[in-house]
Tab-separated table of C-alpha atoms in Angstrom:
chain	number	residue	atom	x	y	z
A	447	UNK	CA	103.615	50.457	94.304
A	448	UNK	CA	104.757	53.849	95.378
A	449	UNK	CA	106.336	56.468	92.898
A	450	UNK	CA	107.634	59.631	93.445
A	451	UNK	CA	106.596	62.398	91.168
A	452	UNK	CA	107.964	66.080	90.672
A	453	UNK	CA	104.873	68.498	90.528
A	454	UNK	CA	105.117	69.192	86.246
A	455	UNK	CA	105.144	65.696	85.831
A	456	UNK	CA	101.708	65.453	88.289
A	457	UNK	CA	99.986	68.058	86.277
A	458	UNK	CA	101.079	65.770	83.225
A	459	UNK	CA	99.887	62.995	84.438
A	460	UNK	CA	96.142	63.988	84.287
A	461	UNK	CA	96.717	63.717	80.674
A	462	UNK	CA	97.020	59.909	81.116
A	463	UNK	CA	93.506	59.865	82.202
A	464	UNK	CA	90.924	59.807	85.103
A	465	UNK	CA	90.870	56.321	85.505
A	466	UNK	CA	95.153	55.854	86.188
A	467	UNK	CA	94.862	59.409	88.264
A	468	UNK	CA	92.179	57.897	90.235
A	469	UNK	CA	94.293	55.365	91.444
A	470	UNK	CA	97.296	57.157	92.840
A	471	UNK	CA	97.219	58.877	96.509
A	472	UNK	CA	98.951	62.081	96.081
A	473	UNK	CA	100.604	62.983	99.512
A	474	UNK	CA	102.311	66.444	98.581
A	475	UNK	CA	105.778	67.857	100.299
A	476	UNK	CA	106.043	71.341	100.758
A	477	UNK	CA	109.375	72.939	99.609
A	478	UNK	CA	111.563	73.552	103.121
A	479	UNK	CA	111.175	77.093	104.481
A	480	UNK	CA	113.779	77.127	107.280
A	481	UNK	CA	117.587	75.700	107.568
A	482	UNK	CA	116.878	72.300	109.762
A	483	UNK	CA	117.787	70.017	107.099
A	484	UNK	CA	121.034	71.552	106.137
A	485	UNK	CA	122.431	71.765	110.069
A	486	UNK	CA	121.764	68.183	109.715
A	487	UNK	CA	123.464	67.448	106.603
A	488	UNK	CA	126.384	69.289	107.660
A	489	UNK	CA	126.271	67.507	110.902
A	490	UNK	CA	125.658	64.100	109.571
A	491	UNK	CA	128.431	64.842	106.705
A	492	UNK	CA	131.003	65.360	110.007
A	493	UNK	CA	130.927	68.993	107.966
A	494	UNK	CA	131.140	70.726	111.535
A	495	UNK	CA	135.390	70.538	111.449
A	496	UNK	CA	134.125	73.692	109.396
A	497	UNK	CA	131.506	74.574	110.850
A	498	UNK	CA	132.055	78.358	110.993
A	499	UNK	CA	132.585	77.969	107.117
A	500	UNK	CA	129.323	75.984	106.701
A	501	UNK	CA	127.969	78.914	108.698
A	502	UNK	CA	127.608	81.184	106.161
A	503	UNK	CA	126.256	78.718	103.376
A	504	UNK	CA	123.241	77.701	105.959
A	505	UNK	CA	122.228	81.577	106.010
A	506	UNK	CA	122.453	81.858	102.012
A	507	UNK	CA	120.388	78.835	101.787
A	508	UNK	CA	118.069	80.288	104.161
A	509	UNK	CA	117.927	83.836	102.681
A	510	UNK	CA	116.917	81.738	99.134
A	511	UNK	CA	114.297	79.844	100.735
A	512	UNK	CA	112.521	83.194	101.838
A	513	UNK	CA	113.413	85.177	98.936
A	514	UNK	CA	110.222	86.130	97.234
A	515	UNK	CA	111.962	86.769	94.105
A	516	UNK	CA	112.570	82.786	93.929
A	517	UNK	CA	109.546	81.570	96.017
A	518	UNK	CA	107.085	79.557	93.365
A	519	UNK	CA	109.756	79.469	90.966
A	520	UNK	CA	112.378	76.847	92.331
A	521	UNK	CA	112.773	74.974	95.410
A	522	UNK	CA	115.573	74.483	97.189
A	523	UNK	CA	115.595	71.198	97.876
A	524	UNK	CA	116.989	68.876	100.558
A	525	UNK	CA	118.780	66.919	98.077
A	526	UNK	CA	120.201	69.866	95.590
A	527	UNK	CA	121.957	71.437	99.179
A	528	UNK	CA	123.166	68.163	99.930
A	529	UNK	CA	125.022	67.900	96.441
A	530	UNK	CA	126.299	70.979	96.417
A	531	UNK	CA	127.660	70.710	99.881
A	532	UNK	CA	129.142	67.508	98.885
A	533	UNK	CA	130.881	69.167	95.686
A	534	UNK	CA	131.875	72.117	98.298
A	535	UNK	CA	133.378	69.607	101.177
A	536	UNK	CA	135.332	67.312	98.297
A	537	UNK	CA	137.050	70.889	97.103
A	538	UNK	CA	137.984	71.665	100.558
A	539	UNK	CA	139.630	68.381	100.954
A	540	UNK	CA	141.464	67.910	98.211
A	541	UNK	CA	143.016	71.771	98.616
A	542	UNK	CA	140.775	73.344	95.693
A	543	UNK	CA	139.056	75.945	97.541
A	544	UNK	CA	139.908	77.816	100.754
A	545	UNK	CA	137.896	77.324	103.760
A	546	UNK	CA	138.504	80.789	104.675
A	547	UNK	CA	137.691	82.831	101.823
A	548	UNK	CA	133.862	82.755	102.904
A	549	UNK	CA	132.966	84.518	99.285
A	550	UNK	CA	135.088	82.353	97.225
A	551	UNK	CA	132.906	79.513	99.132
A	552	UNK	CA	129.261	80.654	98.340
A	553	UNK	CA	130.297	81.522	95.172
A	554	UNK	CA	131.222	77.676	94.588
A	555	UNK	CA	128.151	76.929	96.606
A	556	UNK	CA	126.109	78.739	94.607
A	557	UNK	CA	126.885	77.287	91.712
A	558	UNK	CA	126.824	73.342	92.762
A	559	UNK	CA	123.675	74.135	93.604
A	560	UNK	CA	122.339	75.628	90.395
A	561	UNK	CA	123.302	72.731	89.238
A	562	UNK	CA	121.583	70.245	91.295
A	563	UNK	CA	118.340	71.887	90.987
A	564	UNK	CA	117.214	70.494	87.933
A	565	UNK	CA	115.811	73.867	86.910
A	566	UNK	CA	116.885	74.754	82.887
A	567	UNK	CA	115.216	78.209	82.635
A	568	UNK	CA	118.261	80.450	82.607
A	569	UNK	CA	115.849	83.422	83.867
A	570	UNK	CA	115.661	81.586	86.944
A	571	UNK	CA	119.151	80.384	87.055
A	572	UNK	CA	120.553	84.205	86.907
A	573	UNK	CA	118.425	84.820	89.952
A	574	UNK	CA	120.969	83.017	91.679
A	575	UNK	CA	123.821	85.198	91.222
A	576	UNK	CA	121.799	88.148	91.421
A	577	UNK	CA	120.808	86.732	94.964
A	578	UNK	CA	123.983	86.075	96.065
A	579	UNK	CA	125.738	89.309	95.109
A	580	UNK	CA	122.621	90.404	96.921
A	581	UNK	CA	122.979	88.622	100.079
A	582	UNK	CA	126.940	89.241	99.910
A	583	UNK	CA	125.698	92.793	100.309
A	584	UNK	CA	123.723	92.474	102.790
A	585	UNK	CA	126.260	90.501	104.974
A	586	UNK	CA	129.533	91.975	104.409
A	587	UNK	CA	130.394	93.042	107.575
A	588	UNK	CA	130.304	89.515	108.867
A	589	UNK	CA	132.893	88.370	105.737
């Protein structure tokens, strides 16, 4: 049997009791730290038609992942960037957001992911548009 378990629901399970815990391996995967997975998505997703648009989201995702004001609180996971870039490409396509308007984009971005995170504490949620006004700062001579 394998099962996959988020890490509240581990520190829940000891609650069960010793003798279920005692029979479960726990292999642990850290939260990714770098941008790999999403230049694959957006390669595997043929999202590279766009690629200079995708450009931008891979350095937002990467400026969350090493933002110590979200570090321990959420992780931005493989899957959530997936999702949103999947709710990102399907507006492109069907003429709902501009490819070219690289703020309009992360703003989307942003957003889809919030909400593929799984994460209800709107503390944390606010972060996000705190980071990305933020990092919109930061970069706006590249925009």
């Amino acid at each position: 049997v394998i099962a996959v378990i988020n890490a509240v629901d581990l520190r829940n399970l000891f609650l069960i009791g010793n003798a279920l815990v005692r029979r479960f391996q726990v292999i642990e995967v850290e939260c990714p730290s770098n941008t790999t997975d999403v230049e694959d998505i957006v390669n595997a997703l043929n999202l590279n038609t766009h690629i200079k648009v995708f450009d931008g989201i891979i350095k937002y995702v990467n400026y969350l992942r090493n933002n110590s004001k979200l570090r321990g609180q959420v992780c931005i996971s493989t899957g959530a960037v997936l999702n949103a870039l999947r709710v990102i490409n399907g507006m492109i396509q069907i003429g709902e957001l501009n490819p070219s308007d690289e703020s309009a984009l992360l703003k989307e971005f942003n957003e889809a992911l919030k909400s593929s995170l799984g994460v209800v504490n709107t503390r944390v949620l606010h972060k996000f548009k705190e980071q990305l006004d933020e990092f919109l700062r930061q970069n706006q001579g590249e925009h």
